[in-house]
Tab-separated table of C-alpha atoms in Angstrom:
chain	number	residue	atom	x	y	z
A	1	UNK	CA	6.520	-176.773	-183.391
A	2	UNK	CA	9.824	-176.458	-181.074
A	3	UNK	CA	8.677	-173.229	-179.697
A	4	UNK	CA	5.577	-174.190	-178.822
A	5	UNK	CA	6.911	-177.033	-176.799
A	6	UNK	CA	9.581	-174.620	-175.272
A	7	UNK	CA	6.841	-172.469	-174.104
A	8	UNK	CA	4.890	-175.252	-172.784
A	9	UNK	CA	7.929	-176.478	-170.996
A	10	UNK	CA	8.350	-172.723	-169.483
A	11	UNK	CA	4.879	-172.886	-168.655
A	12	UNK	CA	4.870	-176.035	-166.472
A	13	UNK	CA	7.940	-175.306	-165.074
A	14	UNK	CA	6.308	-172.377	-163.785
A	15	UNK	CA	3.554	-173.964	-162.197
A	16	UNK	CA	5.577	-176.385	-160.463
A	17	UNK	CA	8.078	-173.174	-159.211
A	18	UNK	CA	4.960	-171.927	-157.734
A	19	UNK	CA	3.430	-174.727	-156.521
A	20	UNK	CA	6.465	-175.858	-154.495
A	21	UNK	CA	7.081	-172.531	-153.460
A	22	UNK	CA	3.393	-172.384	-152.132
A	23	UNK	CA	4.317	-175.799	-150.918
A	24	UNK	CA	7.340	-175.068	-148.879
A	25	UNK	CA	6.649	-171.700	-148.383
A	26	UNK	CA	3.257	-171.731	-146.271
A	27	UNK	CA	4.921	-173.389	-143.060
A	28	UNK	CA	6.914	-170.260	-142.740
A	29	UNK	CA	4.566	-167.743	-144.129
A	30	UNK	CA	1.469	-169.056	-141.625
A	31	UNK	CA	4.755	-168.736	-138.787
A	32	UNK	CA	3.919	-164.936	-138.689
A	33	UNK	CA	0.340	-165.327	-137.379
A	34	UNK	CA	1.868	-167.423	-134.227
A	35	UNK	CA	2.523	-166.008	-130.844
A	36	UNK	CA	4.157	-167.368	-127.573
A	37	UNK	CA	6.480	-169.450	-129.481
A	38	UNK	CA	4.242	-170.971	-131.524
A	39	UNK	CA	1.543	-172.573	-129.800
A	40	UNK	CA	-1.124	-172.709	-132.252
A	41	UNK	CA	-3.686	-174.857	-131.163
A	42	UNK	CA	-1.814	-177.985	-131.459
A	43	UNK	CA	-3.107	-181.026	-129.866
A	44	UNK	CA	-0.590	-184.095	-128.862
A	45	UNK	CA	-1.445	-187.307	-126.976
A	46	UNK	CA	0.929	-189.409	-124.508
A	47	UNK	CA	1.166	-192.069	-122.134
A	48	UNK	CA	3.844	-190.746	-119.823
A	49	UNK	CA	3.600	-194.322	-117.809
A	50	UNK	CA	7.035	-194.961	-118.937
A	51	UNK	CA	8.613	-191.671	-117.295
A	52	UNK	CA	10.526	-192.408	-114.122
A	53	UNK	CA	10.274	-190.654	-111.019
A	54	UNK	CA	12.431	-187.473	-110.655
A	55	UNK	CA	12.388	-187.650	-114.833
A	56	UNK	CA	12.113	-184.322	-117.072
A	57	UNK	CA	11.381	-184.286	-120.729
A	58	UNK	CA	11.177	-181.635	-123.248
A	59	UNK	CA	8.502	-181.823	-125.786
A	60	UNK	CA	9.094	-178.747	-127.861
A	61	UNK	CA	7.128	-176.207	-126.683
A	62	UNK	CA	6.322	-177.799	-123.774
A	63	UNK	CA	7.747	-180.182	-120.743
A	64	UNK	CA	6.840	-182.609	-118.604
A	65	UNK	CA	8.077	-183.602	-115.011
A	66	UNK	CA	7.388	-186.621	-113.231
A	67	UNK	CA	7.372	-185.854	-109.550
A	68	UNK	CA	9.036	-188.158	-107.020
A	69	UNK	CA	7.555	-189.419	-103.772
A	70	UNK	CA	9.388	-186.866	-101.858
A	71	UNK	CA	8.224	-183.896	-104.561
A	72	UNK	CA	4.643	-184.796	-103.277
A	73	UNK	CA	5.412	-185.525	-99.690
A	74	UNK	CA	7.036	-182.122	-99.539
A	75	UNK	CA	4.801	-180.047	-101.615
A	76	UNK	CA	3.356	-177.428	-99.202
A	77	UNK	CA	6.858	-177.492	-97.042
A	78	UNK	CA	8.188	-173.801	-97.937
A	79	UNK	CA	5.287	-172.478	-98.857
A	80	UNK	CA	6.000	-168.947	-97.330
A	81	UNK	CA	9.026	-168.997	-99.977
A	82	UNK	CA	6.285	-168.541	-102.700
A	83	UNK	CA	5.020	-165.630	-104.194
A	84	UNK	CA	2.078	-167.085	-105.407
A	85	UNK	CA	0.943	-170.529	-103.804
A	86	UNK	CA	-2.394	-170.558	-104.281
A	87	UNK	CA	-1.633	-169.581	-108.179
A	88	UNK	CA	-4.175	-167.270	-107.999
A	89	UNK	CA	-2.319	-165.055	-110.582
A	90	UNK	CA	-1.196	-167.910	-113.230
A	91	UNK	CA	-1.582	-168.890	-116.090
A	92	UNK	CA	-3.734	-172.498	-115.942
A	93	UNK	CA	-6.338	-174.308	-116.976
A	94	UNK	CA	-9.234	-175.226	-115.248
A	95	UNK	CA	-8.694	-178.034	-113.295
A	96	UNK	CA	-4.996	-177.218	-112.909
A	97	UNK	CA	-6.057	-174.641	-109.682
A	98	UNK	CA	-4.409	-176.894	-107.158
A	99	UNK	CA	-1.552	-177.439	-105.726
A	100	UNK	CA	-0.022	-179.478	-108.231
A	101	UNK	CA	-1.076	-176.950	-110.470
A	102	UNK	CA	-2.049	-180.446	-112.316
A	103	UNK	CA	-4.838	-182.723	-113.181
A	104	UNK	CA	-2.274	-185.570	-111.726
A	105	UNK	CA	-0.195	-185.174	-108.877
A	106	UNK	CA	2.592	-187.159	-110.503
A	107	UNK	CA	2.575	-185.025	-113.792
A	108	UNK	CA	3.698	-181.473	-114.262
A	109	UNK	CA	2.831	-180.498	-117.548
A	110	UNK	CA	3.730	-176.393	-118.470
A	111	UNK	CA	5.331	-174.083	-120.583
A	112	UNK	CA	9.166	-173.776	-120.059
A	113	UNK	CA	9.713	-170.439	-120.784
A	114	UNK	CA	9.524	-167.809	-118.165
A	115	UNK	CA	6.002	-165.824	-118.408
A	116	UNK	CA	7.311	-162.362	-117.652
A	117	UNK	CA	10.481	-162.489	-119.974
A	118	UNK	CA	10.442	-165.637	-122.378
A	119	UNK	CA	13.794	-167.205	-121.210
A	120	UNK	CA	14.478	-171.101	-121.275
A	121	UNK	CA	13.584	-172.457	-117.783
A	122	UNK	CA	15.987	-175.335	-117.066
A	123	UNK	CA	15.426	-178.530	-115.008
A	124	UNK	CA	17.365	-178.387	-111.658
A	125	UNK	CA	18.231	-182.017	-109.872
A	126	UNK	CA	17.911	-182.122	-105.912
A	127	UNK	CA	20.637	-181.172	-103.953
A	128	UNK	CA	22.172	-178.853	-106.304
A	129	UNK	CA	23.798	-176.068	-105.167
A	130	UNK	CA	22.627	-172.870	-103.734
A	131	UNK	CA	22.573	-169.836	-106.157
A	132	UNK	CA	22.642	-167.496	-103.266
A	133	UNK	CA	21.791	-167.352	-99.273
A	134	UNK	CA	17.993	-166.257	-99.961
A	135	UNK	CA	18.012	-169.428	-101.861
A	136	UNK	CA	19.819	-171.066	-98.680
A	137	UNK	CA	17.400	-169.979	-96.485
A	138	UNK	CA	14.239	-171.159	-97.928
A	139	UNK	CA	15.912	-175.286	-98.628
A	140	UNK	CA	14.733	-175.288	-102.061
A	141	UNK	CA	17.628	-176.393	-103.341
A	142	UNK	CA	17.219	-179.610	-101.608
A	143	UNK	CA	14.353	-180.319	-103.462
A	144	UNK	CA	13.955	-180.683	-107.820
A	145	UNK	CA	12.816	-177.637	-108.989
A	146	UNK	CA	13.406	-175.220	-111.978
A	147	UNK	CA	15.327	-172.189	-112.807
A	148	UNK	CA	15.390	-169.918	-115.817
A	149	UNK	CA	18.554	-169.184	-117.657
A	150	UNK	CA	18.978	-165.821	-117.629
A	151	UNK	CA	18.182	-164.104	-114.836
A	152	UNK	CA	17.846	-167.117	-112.061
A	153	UNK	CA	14.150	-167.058	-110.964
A	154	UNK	CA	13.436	-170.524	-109.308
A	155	UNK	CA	10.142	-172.111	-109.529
A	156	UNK	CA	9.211	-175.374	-107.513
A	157	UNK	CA	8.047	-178.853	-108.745
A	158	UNK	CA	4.470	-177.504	-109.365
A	159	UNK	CA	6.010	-174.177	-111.164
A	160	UNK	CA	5.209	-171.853	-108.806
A	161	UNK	CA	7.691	-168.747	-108.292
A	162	UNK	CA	10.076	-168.491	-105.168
A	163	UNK	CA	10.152	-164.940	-103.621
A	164	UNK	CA	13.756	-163.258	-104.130
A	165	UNK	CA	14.386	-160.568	-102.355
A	166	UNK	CA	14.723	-157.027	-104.058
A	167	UNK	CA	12.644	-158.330	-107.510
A	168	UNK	CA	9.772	-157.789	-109.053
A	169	UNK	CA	6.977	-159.733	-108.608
A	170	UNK	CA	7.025	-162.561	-110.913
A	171	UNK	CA	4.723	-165.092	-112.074
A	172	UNK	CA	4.180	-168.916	-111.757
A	173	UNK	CA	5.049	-170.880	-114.785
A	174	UNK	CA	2.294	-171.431	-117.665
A	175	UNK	CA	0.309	-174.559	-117.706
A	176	UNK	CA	-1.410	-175.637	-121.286
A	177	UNK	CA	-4.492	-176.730	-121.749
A	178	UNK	CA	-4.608	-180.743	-120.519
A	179	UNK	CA	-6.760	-183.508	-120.387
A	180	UNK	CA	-5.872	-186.334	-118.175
A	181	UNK	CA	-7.544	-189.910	-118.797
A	182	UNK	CA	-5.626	-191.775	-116.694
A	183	UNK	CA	-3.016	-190.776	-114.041
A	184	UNK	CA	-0.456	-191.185	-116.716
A	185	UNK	CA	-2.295	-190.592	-120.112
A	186	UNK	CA	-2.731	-186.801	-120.997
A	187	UNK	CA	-3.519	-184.747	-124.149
A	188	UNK	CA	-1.935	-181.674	-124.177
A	189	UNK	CA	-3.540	-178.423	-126.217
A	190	UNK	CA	-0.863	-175.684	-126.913
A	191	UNK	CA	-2.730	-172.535	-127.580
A	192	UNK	CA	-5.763	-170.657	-126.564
């Protein structure tokens, strides 16, 4: 009789092994199937009303920057610094074809990861200083605007790539999927 309840006890500890392995496990194993950092069709909702102008926040695999009244005022004012102003060569959804590259000109919504390369794309305050005379010469430092980490590409308020000379063309920053359903209530889709 002790053996068969030491067999059933091996038994069911089994299953539960596997179980919470199973359990556990899947969040990593369904990991492999992602691309682009894991955007896999995930859909979040948000009232950004509380944001402050000039404000940048990180939402994982995404961010979100609430333009000032100068950012808007200012928006077309070194536009032969661009490569692409028109962001006719981005990555956007429909609706986002504009110059705010938004559904709401106080809300830039993207990816902040640089397209070409995958570095982090940081969150640069006005008035910073220059990061070299091309920079200089085009003023955008006087503005917000945002740079990646490793290499120094600078994209404006809107995410839209500066031209440096001697480099590659580059792209403008990626916008996901959005919905807009008030000027300050979005729902973002990461994913295809």
């Amino acid at each position: 009789m002790n053996q068969l309840k030491v067999k059933l006890l091996w038994a069911c500890m089994g299953v539960l092994l596997f179980l919470g392995t199973v359990f556990y496990g899947m969040p990593f194993f369904l990991s492999f199937g992602i691309n682009n950092r894991a955007e896999n069709d995930s859909t979040y909702a948000f009232d950004l009303s509380d944001m402050k102008k000039g404000e940048y926040r990180e939402y994982g695999y995404f961010s979100v920057y609430r333009r000032t009244d100068r950012d808007k005022l200012l928006i077309n004012e070194y536009l032969g610094s661009l490569q692409d102003p028109s962001s006719l060569g981005s990555s956007q959804p429909e609706g986002s074809d504009n110059v705010w590259r938004s559904g709401s000109e106080n809300f830039f919504v993207f990816y902040p990861y640089a397209p070409n390369r995958g570095c982090s794309v940081d969150f640069v305050e006005p008035n910073h200083e220059p990061y070299g005379e091309w920079m200089n010469a085009s003023h955008i430092h006087k503005f917000a605007h945002f740079v990646d980490l490793c290499e120094g590409r600078i994209w404006d308020t809107s995410g839209r790539i500066l031209k440096k000379p001697y480099s590659l063309p580059e792209v403008n920053l990626a916008v996901p999927k959005t919905k807009w359903y008030t000027s300050a209530e979005v729902v973002v889709v990461l994913g295809s």
